[in-house]
Amino acid sequence: MEALEAIRKRRSVRSYTGAPIPKEDLETIVDAGRLAASGSNKQPWEFIVVTERGMINQLKVASPWMDKAGAIIAVVMDPVSRWWLEDGAAAVENMLIAATALGYGSCWLEGYTLPREEEFKALLGIPKAKRLLTLVPIGVPAEWPTKAKKPLAEVLHWEKY
Ligand SMILES: Cc1cc2nc3c(=O)[nH]c(=O)nc-3n(C[C@H](O)[C@H](O)[C@H](O)COP(=O)(O)O)c2cc1C
């Protein structure tokens, strides 16, 4: 799928068939995250790909619909970088687009992850000094939402606001 097509198609998918995802595809998705822009090129990220059902079952307290995800990617950031939040966001968006391009559904699950950050860090063995920015479930989509977006004319200004 072309990059622009994937960007246009991407939506938060929260319903999966439960089918497994080949390791190569998960590597391709994480690779897209790794290649994101970052402040001063610090690349302050690491990614944990969880495919074991036991761990997915523990992480799904954040959102029970993650049950049927083929994998959950935990995005681990080093807050020593001044731009770690922006960098992490860039990496996550790249992965969402890559997942879409490969035909998978995914979702940025930060709102429900942050309140459980310490619990999930302990579960996943993430060092204390690092931050868990978000979980990103990846799955074979059972449905593809078509959430409406603001029209271009509403958000685009030429030359001046
Ligand atoms: C920073 C951030 C945090 C988010 N946290 C959650 C979350 O905790 N749970 C969830 O189901 N979706 C979460 N989302 C997904 C948004 O709800 C979703 O992107 C938004 O409703 C627009 O829908 P779309 O992704 O289909 O375009 C998050 C998205 C962002 C960018």
PDB file of N, CA and C in Angstrom, residues 20-69:
ATOM      1  N   PRO A  20      -2.841 -14.833  14.506  1.00  0.00           N
ATOM      2  CA  PRO A  20      -1.473 -14.434  14.838  1.00  0.00           C
ATOM      3  C   PRO A  20      -0.873 -13.548  13.744  1.00  0.00           C
ATOM      4  N   ILE A  21       0.176 -12.840  14.083  1.00  0.00           N
ATOM      5  CA  ILE A  21       0.840 -11.946  13.133  1.00  0.00           C
ATOM      6  C   ILE A  21       2.264 -12.437  12.934  1.00  0.00           C
ATOM      7  N   PRO A  22       2.694 -12.635  11.669  1.00  0.00           N
ATOM      8  CA  PRO A  22       4.063 -13.105  11.445  1.00  0.00           C
ATOM      9  C   PRO A  22       5.098 -12.163  12.061  1.00  0.00           C
ATOM     10  N   LYS A  23       6.165 -12.765  12.590  1.00  0.00           N
ATOM     11  CA  LYS A  23       7.226 -11.995  13.244  1.00  0.00           C
ATOM     12  C   LYS A  23       7.811 -10.929  12.308  1.00  0.00           C
ATOM     13  N   GLU A  24       7.955 -11.277  11.017  1.00  0.00           N
ATOM     14  CA  GLU A  24       8.549 -10.322  10.062  1.00  0.00           C
ATOM     15  C   GLU A  24       7.694  -9.059   9.966  1.00  0.00           C
ATOM     16  N   ASP A  25       6.363  -9.225  10.005  1.00  0.00           N
ATOM     17  CA  ASP A  25       5.492  -8.053   9.925  1.00  0.00           C
ATOM     18  C   ASP A  25       5.636  -7.182  11.177  1.00  0.00           C
ATOM     19  N   LEU A  26       5.761  -7.825  12.330  1.00  0.00           N
ATOM     20  CA  LEU A  26       5.937  -7.053  13.572  1.00  0.00           C
ATOM     21  C   LEU A  26       7.270  -6.318  13.535  1.00  0.00           C
ATOM     22  N   GLU A  27       8.281  -6.970  12.972  1.00  0.00           N
ATOM     23  CA  GLU A  27       9.586  -6.295  12.839  1.00  0.00           C
ATOM     24  C   GLU A  27       9.490  -5.103  11.894  1.00  0.00           C
ATOM     25  N   THR A  28       8.735  -5.277  10.806  1.00  0.00           N
ATOM     26  CA  THR A  28       8.569  -4.169   9.849  1.00  0.00           C
ATOM     27  C   THR A  28       7.878  -2.991  10.527  1.00  0.00           C
ATOM     28  N   ILE A  29       6.893  -3.278  11.360  1.00  0.00           N
ATOM     29  CA  ILE A  29       6.156  -2.210  12.054  1.00  0.00           C
ATOM     30  C   ILE A  29       7.078  -1.473  13.034  1.00  0.00           C
ATOM     31  N   VAL A  30       7.837  -2.238  13.824  1.00  0.00           N
ATOM     32  CA  VAL A  30       8.750  -1.597  14.776  1.00  0.00           C
ATOM     33  C   VAL A  30       9.852  -0.831  14.037  1.00  0.00           C
ATOM     34  N   ASP A  31      10.270  -1.377  12.907  1.00  0.00           N
ATOM     35  CA  ASP A  31      11.298  -0.703  12.114  1.00  0.00           C
ATOM     36  C   ASP A  31      10.814   0.675  11.667  1.00  0.00           C
ATOM     37  N   ALA A  32       9.536   0.761  11.336  1.00  0.00           N
ATOM     38  CA  ALA A  32       8.961   2.059  10.945  1.00  0.00           C
ATOM     39  C   ALA A  32       9.007   3.026  12.127  1.00  0.00           C
ATOM     40  N   GLY A  33       8.790   2.522  13.335  1.00  0.00           N
ATOM     41  CA  GLY A  33       8.899   3.371  14.521  1.00  0.00           C
ATOM     42  C   GLY A  33      10.328   3.834  14.739  1.00  0.00           C
ATOM     43  N   ARG A  34      11.248   2.931  14.569  1.00  0.00           N
ATOM     44  CA  ARG A  34      12.678   3.213  14.762  1.00  0.00           C
ATOM     45  C   ARG A  34      13.168   4.296  13.821  1.00  0.00           C
ATOM     46  N   LEU A  35      12.543   4.406  12.651  1.00  0.00           N
ATOM     47  CA  LEU A  35      13.018   5.338  11.625  1.00  0.00           C
ATOM     48  C   LEU A  35      12.390   6.732  11.733  1.00  0.00           C
ATOM     49  N   ALA A  36      11.571   6.944  12.763  1.00  0.00           N
ATOM     50  CA  ALA A  36      10.887   8.242  12.906  1.00  0.00           C
ATOM     51  C   ALA A  36      11.884   9.371  13.177  1.00  0.00           C
ATOM     52  N   ALA A  37      11.424  10.583  12.911  1.00  0.00           N
ATOM     53  CA  ALA A  37      12.217  11.764  13.263  1.00  0.00           C
ATOM     54  C   ALA A  37      12.298  11.874  14.789  1.00  0.00           C
ATOM     55  N   SER A  38      13.421  12.416  15.283  1.00  0.00           N
ATOM     56  CA  SER A  38      13.531  12.651  16.728  1.00  0.00           C
ATOM     57  C   SER A  38      14.420  13.864  16.975  1.00  0.00           C
ATOM     58  N   GLY A  39      14.116  14.595  18.046  1.00  0.00           N
ATOM     59  CA  GLY A  39      14.888  15.791  18.372  1.00  0.00           C
ATOM     60  C   GLY A  39      16.369  15.458  18.528  1.00  0.00           C
ATOM     61  N   SER A  40      17.208  16.184  17.810  1.00  0.00           N
ATOM     62  CA  SER A  40      18.669  15.961  17.806  1.00  0.00           C
ATOM     63  C   SER A  40      19.033  14.524  17.441  1.00  0.00           C
ATOM     64  N   ASN A  41      18.140  13.849  16.774  1.00  0.00           N
ATOM     65  CA  ASN A  41      18.340  12.448  16.363  1.00  0.00           C
ATOM     66  C   ASN A  41      18.723  11.552  17.538  1.00  0.00           C
ATOM     67  N   LYS A  42      18.160  11.843  18.712  1.00  0.00           N
ATOM     68  CA  LYS A  42      18.514  11.058  19.900  1.00  0.00           C
ATOM     69  C   LYS A  42      17.876   9.666  19.892  1.00  0.00           C
ATOM     70  N   GLN A  43      16.801   9.506  19.152  1.00  0.00           N
ATOM     71  CA  GLN A  43      16.143   8.194  19.039  1.00  0.00           C
ATOM     72  C   GLN A  43      15.969   7.549  20.427  1.00  0.00           C
ATOM     73  N   PRO A  44      15.269   8.269  21.337  1.00  0.00           N
ATOM     74  CA  PRO A  44      15.244   7.800  22.727  1.00  0.00           C
ATOM     75  C   PRO A  44      14.180   6.734  22.982  1.00  0.00           C
ATOM     76  N   TRP A  45      14.071   5.784  22.057  1.00  0.00           N
ATOM     77  CA  TRP A  45      12.995   4.797  22.147  1.00  0.00           C
ATOM     78  C   TRP A  45      13.512   3.369  22.137  1.00  0.00           C
ATOM     79  N   GLU A  46      12.703   2.518  22.743  1.00  0.00           N
ATOM     80  CA  GLU A  46      12.876   1.065  22.624  1.00  0.00           C
ATOM     81  C   GLU A  46      11.464   0.492  22.562  1.00  0.00           C
ATOM     82  N   PHE A  47      11.356  -0.695  22.005  1.00  0.00           N
ATOM     83  CA  PHE A  47      10.038  -1.276  21.768  1.00  0.00           C
ATOM     84  C   PHE A  47      10.019  -2.714  22.286  1.00  0.00           C
ATOM     85  N   ILE A  48       8.991  -3.049  23.031  1.00  0.00           N
ATOM     86  CA  ILE A  48       8.830  -4.439  23.491  1.00  0.00           C
ATOM     87  C   ILE A  48       7.632  -5.017  22.755  1.00  0.00           C
ATOM     88  N   VAL A  49       7.873  -6.079  21.991  1.00  0.00           N
ATOM     89  CA  VAL A  49       6.766  -6.726  21.269  1.00  0.00           C
ATOM     90  C   VAL A  49       6.288  -7.912  22.098  1.00  0.00           C
ATOM     91  N   VAL A  50       5.056  -7.838  22.538  1.00  0.00           N
ATOM     92  CA  VAL A  50       4.480  -8.908  23.363  1.00  0.00           C
ATOM     93  C   VAL A  50       3.541  -9.737  22.500  1.00  0.00           C
ATOM     94  N   THR A  51       3.820 -11.035  22.401  1.00  0.00           N
ATOM     95  CA  THR A  51       2.931 -11.920  21.632  1.00  0.00           C
ATOM     96  C   THR A  51       2.387 -13.060  22.513  1.00  0.00           C
ATOM     97  N   GLU A  52       2.992 -13.254  23.694  1.00  0.00           N
ATOM     98  CA  GLU A  52       2.547 -14.353  24.556  1.00  0.00           C
ATOM     99  C   GLU A  52       1.188 -14.025  25.161  1.00  0.00           C
ATOM    100  N   ARG A  53       0.275 -14.996  25.050  1.00  0.00           N
ATOM    101  CA  ARG A  53      -1.103 -14.757  25.517  1.00  0.00           C
ATOM    102  C   ARG A  53      -1.140 -14.376  26.995  1.00  0.00           C
ATOM    103  N   GLY A  54      -0.285 -15.027  27.796  1.00  0.00           N
ATOM    104  CA  GLY A  54      -0.291 -14.768  29.236  1.00  0.00           C
ATOM    105  C   GLY A  54      -0.060 -13.292  29.520  1.00  0.00           C
ATOM    106  N   MET A  55       0.927 -12.705  28.831  1.00  0.00           N
ATOM    107  CA  MET A  55       1.237 -11.290  29.055  1.00  0.00           C
ATOM    108  C   MET A  55       0.147 -10.404  28.460  1.00  0.00           C
ATOM    109  N   ILE A  56      -0.352 -10.782  27.258  1.00  0.00           N
ATOM    110  CA  ILE A  56      -1.438  -9.981  26.659  1.00  0.00           C
ATOM    111  C   ILE A  56      -2.635  -9.955  27.609  1.00  0.00           C
ATOM    112  N   ASN A  57      -2.900 -11.092  28.230  1.00  0.00           N
ATOM    113  CA  ASN A  57      -4.030 -11.156  29.164  1.00  0.00           C
ATOM    114  C   ASN A  57      -3.838 -10.247  30.366  1.00  0.00           C
ATOM    115  N   GLN A  58      -2.577 -10.043  30.756  1.00  0.00           N
ATOM    116  CA  GLN A  58      -2.330  -9.135  31.883  1.00  0.00           C
ATOM    117  C   GLN A  58      -2.418  -7.671  31.446  1.00  0.00           C
ATOM    118  N   LEU A  59      -1.954  -7.402  30.224  1.00  0.00           N
ATOM    119  CA  LEU A  59      -1.978  -6.014  29.742  1.00  0.00           C
ATOM    120  C   LEU A  59      -3.389  -5.560  29.368  1.00  0.00           C
ATOM    121  N   LYS A  60      -4.237  -6.516  29.054  1.00  0.00           N
ATOM    122  CA  LYS A  60      -5.565  -6.118  28.544  1.00  0.00           C
ATOM    123  C   LYS A  60      -6.448  -5.490  29.618  1.00  0.00           C
ATOM    124  N   VAL A  61      -5.978  -5.440  30.881  1.00  0.00           N
ATOM    125  CA  VAL A  61      -6.763  -4.690  31.885  1.00  0.00           C
ATOM    126  C   VAL A  61      -6.915  -3.233  31.445  1.00  0.00           C
ATOM    127  N   ALA A  62      -5.963  -2.759  30.615  1.00  0.00           N
ATOM    128  CA  ALA A  62      -6.048  -1.383  30.124  1.00  0.00           C
ATOM    129  C   ALA A  62      -7.248  -1.223  29.199  1.00  0.00           C
ATOM    130  N   SER A  63      -7.568  -2.260  28.454  1.00  0.00           N
ATOM    131  CA  SER A  63      -8.712  -2.264  27.537  1.00  0.00           C
ATOM    132  C   SER A  63      -8.993  -3.712  27.149  1.00  0.00           C
ATOM    133  N   PRO A  64     -10.099  -4.263  27.631  1.00  0.00           N
ATOM    134  CA  PRO A  64     -10.378  -5.687  27.410  1.00  0.00           C
ATOM    135  C   PRO A  64     -10.407  -6.097  25.934  1.00  0.00           C
ATOM    136  N   TRP A  65     -10.731  -5.150  25.020  1.00  0.00           N
ATOM    137  CA  TRP A  65     -10.791  -5.511  23.602  1.00  0.00           C
ATOM    138  C   TRP A  65      -9.421  -5.867  23.020  1.00  0.00           C
ATOM    139  N   MET A  66      -8.339  -5.630  23.782  1.00  0.00           N
ATOM    140  CA  MET A  66      -7.009  -6.035  23.295  1.00  0.00           C
ATOM    141  C   MET A  66      -6.833  -7.542  23.321  1.00  0.00           C
ATOM    142  N   ASP A  67      -7.797  -8.215  23.932  1.00  0.00           N
ATOM    143  CA  ASP A  67      -7.792  -9.665  24.069  1.00  0.00           C
ATOM    144  C   ASP A  67      -7.368 -10.382  22.798  1.00  0.00           C
ATOM    145  N   LYS A  68      -7.919  -9.938  21.661  1.00  0.00           N
ATOM    146  CA  LYS A  68      -7.690 -10.662  20.406  1.00  0.00           C
ATOM    147  C   LYS A  68      -6.610 -10.021  19.535  1.00  0.00           C
ATOM    148  N   ALA A  69      -5.830  -9.122  20.116  1.00  0.00           N
ATOM    149  CA  ALA A  69      -4.701  -8.566  19.362  1.00  0.00           C
ATOM    150  C   ALA A  69      -3.671  -9.675  19.136  1.00  0.00           C
TER     151      ALA A  69
END
